[in-house]
mmCIF file of C-alpha atoms in Angstrom:
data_model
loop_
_atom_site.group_PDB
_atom_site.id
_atom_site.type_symbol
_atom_site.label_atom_id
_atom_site.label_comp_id
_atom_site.label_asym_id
_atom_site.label_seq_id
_atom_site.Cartn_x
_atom_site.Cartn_y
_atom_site.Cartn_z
ATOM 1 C CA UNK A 10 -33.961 7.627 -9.012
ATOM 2 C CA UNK A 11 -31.935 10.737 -7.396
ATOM 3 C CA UNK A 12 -28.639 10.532 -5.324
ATOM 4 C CA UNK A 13 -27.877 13.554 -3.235
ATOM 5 C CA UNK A 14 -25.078 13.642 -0.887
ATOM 6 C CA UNK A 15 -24.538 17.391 0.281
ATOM 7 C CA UNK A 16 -20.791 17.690 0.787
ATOM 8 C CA UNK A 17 -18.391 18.636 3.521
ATOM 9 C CA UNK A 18 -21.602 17.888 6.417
ATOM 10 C CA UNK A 19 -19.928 15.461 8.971
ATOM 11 C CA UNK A 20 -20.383 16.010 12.477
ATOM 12 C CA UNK A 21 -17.526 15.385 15.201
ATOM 13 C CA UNK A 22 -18.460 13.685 18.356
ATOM 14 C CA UNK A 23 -16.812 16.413 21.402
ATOM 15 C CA UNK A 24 -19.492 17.852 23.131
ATOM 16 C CA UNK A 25 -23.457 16.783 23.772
ATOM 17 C CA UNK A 26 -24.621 14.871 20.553
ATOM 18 C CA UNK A 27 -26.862 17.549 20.140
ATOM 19 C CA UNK A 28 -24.722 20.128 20.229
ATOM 20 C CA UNK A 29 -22.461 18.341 17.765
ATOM 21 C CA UNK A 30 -24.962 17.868 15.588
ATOM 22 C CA UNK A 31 -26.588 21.488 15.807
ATOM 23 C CA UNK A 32 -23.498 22.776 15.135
ATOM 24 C CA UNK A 33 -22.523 20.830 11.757
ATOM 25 C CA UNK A 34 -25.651 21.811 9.700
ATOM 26 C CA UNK A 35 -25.546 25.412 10.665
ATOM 27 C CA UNK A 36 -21.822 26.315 10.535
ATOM 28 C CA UNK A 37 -22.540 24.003 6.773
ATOM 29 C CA UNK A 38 -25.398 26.069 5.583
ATOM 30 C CA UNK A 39 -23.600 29.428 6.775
ATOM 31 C CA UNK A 40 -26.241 30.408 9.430
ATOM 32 C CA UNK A 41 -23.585 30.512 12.543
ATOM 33 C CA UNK A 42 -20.089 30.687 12.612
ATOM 34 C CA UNK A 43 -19.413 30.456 15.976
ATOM 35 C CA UNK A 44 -17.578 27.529 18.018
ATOM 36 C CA UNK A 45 -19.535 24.541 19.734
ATOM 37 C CA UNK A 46 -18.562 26.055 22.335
ATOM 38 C CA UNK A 47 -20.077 29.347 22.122
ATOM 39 C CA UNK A 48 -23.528 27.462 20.428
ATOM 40 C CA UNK A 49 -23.700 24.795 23.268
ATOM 41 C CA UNK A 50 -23.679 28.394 25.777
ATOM 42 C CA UNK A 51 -26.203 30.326 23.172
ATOM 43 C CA UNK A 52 -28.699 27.650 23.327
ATOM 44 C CA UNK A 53 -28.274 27.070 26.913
ATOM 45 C CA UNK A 54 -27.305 23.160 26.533
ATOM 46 C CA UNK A 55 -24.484 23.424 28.088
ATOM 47 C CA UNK A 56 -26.292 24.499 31.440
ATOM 48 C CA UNK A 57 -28.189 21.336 31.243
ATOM 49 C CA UNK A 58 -27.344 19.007 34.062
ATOM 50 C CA UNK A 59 -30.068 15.914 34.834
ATOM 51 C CA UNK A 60 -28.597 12.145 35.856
ATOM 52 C CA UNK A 61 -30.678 8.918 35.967
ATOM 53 C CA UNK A 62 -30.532 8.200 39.893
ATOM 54 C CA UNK A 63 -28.306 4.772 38.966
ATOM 55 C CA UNK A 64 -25.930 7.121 36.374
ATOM 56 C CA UNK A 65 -27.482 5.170 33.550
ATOM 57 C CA UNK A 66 -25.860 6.144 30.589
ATOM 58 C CA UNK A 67 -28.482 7.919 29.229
ATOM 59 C CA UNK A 68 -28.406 10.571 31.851
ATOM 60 C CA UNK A 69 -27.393 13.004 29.220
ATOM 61 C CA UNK A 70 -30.174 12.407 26.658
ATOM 62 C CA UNK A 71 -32.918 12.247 29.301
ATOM 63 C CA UNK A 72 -34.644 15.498 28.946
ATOM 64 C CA UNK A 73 -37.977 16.859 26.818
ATOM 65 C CA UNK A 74 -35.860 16.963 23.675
ATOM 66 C CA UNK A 75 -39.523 18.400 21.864
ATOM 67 C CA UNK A 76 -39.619 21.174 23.905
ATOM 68 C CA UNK A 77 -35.654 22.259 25.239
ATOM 69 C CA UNK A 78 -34.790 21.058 21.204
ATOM 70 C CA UNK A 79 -37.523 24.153 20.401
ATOM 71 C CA UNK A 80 -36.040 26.427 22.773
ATOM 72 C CA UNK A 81 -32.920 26.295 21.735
ATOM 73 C CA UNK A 82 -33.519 26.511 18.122
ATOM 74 C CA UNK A 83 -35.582 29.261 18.988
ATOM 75 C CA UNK A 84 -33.071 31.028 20.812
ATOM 76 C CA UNK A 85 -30.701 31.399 18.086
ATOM 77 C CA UNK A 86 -33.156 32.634 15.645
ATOM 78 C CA UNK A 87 -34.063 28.910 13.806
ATOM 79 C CA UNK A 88 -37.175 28.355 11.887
ATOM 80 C CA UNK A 89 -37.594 24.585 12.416
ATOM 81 C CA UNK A 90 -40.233 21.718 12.688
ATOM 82 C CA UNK A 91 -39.710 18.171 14.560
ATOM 83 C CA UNK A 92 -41.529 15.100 15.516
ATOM 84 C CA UNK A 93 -41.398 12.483 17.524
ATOM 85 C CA UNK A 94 -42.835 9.355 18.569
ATOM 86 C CA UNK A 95 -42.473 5.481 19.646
ATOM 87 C CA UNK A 96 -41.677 2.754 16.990
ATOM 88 C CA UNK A 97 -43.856 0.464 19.037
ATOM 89 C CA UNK A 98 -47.157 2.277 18.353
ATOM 90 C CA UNK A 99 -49.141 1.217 15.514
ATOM 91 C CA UNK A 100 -49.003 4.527 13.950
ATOM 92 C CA UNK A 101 -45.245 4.536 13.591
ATOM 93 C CA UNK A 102 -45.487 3.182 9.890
ATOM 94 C CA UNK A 103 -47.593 6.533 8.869
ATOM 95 C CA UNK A 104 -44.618 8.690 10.710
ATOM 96 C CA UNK A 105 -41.978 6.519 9.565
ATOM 97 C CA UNK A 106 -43.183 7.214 5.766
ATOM 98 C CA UNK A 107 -43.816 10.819 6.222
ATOM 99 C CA UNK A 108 -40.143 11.297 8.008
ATOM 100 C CA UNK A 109 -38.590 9.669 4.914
ATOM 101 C CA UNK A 110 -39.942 12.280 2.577
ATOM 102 C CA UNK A 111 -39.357 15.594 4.821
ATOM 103 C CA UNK A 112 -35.928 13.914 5.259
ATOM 104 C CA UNK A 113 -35.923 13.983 1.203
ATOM 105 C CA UNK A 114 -37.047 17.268 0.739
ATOM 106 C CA UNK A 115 -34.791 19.063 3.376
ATOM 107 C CA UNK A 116 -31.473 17.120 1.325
ATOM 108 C CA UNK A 117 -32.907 18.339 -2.034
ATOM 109 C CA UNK A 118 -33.519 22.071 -0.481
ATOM 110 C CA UNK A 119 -29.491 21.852 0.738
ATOM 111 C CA UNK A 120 -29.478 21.422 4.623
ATOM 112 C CA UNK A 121 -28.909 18.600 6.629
ATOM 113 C CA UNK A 122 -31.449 17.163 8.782
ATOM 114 C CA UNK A 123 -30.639 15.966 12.528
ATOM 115 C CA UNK A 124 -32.253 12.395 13.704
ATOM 116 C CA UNK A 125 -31.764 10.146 16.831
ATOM 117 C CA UNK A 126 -29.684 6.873 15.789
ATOM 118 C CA UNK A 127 -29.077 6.090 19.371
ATOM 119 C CA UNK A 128 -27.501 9.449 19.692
ATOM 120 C CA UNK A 129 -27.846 12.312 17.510
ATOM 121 C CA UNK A 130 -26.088 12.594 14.258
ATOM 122 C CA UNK A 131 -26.765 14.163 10.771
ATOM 123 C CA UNK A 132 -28.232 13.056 8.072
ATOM 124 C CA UNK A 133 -26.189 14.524 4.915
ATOM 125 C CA UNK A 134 -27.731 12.255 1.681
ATOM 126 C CA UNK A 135 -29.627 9.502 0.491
ATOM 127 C CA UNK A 136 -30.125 6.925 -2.267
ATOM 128 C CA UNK A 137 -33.171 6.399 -3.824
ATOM 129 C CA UNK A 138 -31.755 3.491 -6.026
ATOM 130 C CA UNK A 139 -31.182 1.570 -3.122
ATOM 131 C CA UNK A 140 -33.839 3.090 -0.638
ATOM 132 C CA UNK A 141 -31.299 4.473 1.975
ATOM 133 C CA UNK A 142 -29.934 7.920 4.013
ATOM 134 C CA UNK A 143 -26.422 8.157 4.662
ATOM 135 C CA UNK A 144 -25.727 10.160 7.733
ATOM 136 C CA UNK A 145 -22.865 10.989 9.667
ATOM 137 C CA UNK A 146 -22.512 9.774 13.573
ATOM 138 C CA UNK A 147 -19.659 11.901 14.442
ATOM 139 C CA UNK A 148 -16.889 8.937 15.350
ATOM 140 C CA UNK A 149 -17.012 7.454 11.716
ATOM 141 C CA UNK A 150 -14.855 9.044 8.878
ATOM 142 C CA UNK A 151 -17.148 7.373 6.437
ATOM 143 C CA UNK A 152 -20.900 8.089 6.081
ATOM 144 C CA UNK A 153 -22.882 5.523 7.650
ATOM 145 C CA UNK A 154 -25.964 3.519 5.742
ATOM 146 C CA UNK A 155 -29.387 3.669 7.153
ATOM 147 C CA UNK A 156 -32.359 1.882 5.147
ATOM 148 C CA UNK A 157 -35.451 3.782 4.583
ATOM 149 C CA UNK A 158 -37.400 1.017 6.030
ATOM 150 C CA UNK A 159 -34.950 1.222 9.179
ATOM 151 C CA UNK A 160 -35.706 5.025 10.043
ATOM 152 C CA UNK A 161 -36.554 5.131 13.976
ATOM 153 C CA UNK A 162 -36.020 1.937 14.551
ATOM 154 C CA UNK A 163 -33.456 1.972 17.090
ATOM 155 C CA UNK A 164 -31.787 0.008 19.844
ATOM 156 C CA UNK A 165 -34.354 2.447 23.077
ATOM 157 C CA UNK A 166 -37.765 2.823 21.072
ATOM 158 C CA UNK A 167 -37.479 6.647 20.539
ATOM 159 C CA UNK A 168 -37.215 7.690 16.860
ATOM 160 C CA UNK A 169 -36.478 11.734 16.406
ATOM 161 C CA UNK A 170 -35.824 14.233 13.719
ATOM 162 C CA UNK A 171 -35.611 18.169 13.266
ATOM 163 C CA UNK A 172 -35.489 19.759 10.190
ATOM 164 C CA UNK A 173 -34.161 23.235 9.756
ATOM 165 C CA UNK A 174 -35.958 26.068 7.505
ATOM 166 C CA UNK A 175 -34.388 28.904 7.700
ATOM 167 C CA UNK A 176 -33.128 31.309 10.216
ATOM 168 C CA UNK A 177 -33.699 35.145 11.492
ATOM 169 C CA UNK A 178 -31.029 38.023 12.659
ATOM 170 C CA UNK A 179 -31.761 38.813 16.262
ATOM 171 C CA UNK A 180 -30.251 40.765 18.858
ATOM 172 C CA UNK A 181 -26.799 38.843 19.560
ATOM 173 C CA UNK A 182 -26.725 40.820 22.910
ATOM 174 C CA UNK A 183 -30.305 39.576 24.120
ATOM 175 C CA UNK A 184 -29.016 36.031 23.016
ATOM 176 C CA UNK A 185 -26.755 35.991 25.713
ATOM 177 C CA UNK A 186 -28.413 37.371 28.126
ATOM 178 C CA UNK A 187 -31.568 35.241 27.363
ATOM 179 C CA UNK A 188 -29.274 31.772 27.403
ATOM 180 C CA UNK A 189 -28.144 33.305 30.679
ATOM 181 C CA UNK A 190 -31.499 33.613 32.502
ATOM 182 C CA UNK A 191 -32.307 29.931 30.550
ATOM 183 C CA UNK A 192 -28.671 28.777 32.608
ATOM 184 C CA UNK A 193 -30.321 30.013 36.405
ATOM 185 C CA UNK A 194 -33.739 28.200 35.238
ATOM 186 C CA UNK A 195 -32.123 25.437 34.426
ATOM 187 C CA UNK A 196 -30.230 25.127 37.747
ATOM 188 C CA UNK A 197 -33.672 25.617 39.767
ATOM 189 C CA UNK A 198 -35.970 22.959 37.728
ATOM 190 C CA UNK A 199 -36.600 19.910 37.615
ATOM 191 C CA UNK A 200 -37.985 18.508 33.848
ATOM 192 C CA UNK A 201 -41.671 17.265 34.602
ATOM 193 C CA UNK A 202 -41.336 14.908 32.775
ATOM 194 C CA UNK A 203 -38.629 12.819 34.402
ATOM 195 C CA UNK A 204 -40.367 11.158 37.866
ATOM 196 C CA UNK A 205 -38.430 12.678 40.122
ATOM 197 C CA UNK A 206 -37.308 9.489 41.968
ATOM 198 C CA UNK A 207 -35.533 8.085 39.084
ATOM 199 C CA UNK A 208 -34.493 11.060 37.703
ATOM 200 C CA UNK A 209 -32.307 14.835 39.605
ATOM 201 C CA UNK A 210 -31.818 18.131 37.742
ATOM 202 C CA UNK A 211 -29.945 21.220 38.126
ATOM 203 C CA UNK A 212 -28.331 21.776 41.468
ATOM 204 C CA UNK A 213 -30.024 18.409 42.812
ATOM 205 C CA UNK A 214 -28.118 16.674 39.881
ATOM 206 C CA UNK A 215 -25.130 16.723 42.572
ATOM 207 C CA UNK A 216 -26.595 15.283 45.501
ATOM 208 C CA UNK A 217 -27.803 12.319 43.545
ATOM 209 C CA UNK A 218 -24.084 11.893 42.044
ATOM 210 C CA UNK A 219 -23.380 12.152 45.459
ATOM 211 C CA UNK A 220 -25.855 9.722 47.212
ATOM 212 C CA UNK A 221 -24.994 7.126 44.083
ATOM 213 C CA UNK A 222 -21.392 7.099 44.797
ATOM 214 C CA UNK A 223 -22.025 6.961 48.759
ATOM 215 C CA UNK A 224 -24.274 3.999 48.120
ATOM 216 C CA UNK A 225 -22.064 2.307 45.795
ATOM 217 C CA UNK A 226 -25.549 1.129 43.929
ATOM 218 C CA UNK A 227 -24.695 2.992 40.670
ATOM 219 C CA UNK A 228 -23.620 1.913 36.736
ATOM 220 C CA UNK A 229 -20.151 2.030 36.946
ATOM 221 C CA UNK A 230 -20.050 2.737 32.651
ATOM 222 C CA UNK A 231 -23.076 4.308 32.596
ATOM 223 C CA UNK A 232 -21.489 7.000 35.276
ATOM 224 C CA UNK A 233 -18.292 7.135 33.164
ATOM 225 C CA UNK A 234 -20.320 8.030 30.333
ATOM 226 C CA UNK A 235 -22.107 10.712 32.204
ATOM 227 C CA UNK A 236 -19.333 12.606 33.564
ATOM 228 C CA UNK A 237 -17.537 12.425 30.779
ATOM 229 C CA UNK A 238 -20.653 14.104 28.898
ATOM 230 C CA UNK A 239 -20.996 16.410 31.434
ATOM 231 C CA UNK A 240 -17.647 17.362 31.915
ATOM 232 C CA UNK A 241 -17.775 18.612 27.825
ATOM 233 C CA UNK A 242 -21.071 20.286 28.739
ATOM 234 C CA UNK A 243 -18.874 22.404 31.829
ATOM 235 C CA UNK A 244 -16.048 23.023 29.327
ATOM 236 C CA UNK A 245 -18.771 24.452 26.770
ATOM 237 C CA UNK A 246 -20.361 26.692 29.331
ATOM 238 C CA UNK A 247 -17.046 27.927 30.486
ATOM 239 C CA UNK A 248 -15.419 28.773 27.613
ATOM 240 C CA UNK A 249 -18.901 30.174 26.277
ATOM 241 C CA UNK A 250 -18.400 32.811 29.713
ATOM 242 C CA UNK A 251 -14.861 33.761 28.830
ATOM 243 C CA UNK A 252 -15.824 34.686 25.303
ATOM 244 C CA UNK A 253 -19.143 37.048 27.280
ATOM 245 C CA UNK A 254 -16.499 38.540 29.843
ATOM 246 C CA UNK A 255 -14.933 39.992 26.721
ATOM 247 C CA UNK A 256 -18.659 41.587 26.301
ATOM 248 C CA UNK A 257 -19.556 42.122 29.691
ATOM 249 C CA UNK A 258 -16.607 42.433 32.280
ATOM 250 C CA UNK A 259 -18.889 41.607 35.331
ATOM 251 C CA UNK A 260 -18.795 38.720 34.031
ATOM 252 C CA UNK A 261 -15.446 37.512 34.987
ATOM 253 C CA UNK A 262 -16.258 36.322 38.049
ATOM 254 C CA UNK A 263 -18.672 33.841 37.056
ATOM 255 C CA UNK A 264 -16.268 32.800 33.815
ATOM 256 C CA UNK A 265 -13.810 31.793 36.348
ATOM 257 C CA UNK A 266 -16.101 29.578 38.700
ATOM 258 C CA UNK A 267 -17.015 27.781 35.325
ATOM 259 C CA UNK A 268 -12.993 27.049 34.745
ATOM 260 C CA UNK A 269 -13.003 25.516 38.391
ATOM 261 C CA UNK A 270 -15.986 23.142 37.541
ATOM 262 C CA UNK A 271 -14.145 22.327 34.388
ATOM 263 C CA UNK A 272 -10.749 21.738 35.729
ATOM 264 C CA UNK A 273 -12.592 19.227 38.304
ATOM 265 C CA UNK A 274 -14.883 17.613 35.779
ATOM 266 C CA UNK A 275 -11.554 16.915 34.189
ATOM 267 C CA UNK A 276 -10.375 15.560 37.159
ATOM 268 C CA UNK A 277 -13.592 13.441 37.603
ATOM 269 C CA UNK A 278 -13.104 12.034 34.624
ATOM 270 C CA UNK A 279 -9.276 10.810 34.908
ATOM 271 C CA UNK A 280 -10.472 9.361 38.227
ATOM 272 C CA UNK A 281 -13.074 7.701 37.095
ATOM 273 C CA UNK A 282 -10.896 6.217 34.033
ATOM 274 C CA UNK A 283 -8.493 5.249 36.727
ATOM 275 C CA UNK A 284 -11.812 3.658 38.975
ATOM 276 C CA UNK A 285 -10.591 5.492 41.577
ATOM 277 C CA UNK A 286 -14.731 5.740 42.684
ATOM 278 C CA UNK A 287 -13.814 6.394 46.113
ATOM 279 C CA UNK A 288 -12.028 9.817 45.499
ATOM 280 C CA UNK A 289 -14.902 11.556 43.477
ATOM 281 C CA UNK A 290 -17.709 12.305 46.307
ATOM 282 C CA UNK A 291 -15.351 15.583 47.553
ATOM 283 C CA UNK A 292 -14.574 16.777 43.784
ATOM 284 C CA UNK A 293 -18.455 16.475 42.906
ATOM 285 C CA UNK A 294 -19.289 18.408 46.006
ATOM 286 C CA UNK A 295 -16.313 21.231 45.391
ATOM 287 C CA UNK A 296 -18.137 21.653 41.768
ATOM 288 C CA UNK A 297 -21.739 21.956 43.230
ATOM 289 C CA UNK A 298 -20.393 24.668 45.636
ATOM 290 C CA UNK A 299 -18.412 26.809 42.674
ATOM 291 C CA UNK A 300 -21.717 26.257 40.065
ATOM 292 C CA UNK A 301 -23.909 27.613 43.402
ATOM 293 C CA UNK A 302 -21.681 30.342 43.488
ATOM 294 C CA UNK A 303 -21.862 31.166 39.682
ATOM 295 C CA UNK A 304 -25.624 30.828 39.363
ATOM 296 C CA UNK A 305 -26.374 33.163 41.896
ATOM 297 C CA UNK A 306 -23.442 35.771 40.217
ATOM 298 C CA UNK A 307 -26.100 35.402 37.575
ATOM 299 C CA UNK A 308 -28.790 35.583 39.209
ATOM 300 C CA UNK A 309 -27.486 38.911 40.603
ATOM 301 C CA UNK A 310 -26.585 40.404 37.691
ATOM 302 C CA UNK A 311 -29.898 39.152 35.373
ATOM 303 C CA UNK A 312 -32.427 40.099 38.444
ATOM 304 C CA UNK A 313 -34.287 42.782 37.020
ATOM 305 C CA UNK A 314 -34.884 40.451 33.741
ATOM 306 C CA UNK A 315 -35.588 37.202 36.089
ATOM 307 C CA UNK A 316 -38.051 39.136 38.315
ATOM 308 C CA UNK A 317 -39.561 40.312 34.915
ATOM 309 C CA UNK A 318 -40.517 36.397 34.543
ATOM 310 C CA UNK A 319 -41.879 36.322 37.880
ATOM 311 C CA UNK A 320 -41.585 32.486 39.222
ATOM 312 C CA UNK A 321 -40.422 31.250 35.867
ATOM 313 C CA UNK A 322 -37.031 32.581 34.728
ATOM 314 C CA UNK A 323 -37.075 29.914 31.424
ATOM 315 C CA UNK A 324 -40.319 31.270 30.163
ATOM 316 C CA UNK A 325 -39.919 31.739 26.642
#
């Protein structure tokens, strides 16, 4: 009966879930050693912007975590594999089974494995003796118990996991500007997944905040929850443009537009602690009109590599 806890792998709950969890196993197995900052701008998750209609609290999870997860492995380099599935189907026993043992094996080969507990956090051991993972959840100090036999079976019926192989040196400079043209895509697109009448992305993100707040027909916490999120996510992409300005001085201008959003989504987000609702309609459409601004500084400045793409700047 083995016991393997891999030491010194607990995530810290500050940005996207994600993102925090991303960043924990790599900076652990000595892959990255940037910020969360800088990884949250490399893999483009900071540009991501989509809110449930009602700003439902999981507006910041909603997304095609198979395929963005992929792309932003894949964009810094990551060998990985994933799956996902529903605990409702009658399959979900096989899967269930199967994700217990490539948990296993990824503990025994030294690298922690990310899975969806409600949010994303880190699985950094497990027990055999008494048929349990311990993982880490990023607001606990203390590693958190998780049965075998309890593995995707969560509060929504989504279970998740993505284990991490091994990684490849690329280009640091076509990094950026890749997570760059992946920030204008981003801005233009809607995920085709999400039915558009529940669900706004990118720039259109805004004018459902907007139309939500207007109507008064919103989730008070869940919008709370989702500016809050998003106002890490702005922070992350900002800070993630200072460091490239260093790189790349035409690059100020657009590092400074991301401050602005930043300072408001602070702002937001007192407000909205305060439930001063009523306020946030003209801060929400200040940050729309600096984030147009910035995106088309990009756009500008990455057009010979966008029209390269043709109609799809996020092809990958």
């Amino acid at each position: 009966m083995e016991r393997i806890i891999l030491t010194d792998l607990h995530m810290k709950r500050e940005s996207y879930s994600y993102i925090d969890a991303l960043h924990t196993i790599v900076t652990n197995k000595g892959w990255l050693s940037c910020s969360k900052a800088v990884l949250a701008g490399m893999t483009a998750m900071s540009f991501r912007f989509t809110v449930n209609r009602k700003l439902s609290d999981e507006s910041s999870t909603a997304y095609n975590w198979m395929a963005e997860h992929f792309v932003a492995a894949d964009l810094l380099g990551l060998r990985t594999a994933q799956q996902a599935g529903f605990s409702f189907q009658h399959t979900f026993p096989l899967y269930q089974k199967q994700a217990v043992q490539d948990i296993k094996q990824s503990i025994r080969q030294g690298t922690g494995v990310l899975i969806w507990r409600d949010s994303f956090v880190v699985i950094s051991g497990y027990d055999d003796k008494k048929e349990l993972f311990l993982y880490s959840d990023g607001l606990s100090e203390e590693l958190i118990s998780l049965k075998y036999e309890d593995f995707g079976c969560n509060n929504s019926p989504y279970w998740y996991y993505q284990l991490y192989e091994g990684k490849i040196e690329l280009d640091i400079y076509e990094v950026y500007k890749e997570s760059l043209m992946q920030a204008v895509s981003k801005w233009d697109t809607h995920d085709i997944l999400l039915p558009q009448h529940e669900y706004a992305c990118g720039r259109e993100a805004y004018d459902a905040i907007v139309e939500a707040l207007s109507s008064d027909d919103y989730d008070r916490r869940g919008a709370f929850e989702t500016f809050r999120c998003y106002g890490a996510a702005k922070r992350d992409a900002a800070q993630y443009l200072c460091s490239l300005k260093s790189i790349w001085h035409e690059y100020t201008r657009v590092s400074e537009l991301y401050l602005r959003i930043a300072d408001l989504f602070d702002e937001i987000i007192h407000k909205a602690a305060r439930e001063e609702w009523n306020v946030l309609i003209p801060l929400f459409m200040d940050a729309k009109r600096y984030e147009e601004q910035a995106i088309e500084e990009l756009r500008a400045l990455l057009s010979e590599n966008i029209h390269n793409r043709f109609d799809d700047s996020g092809l990958r």
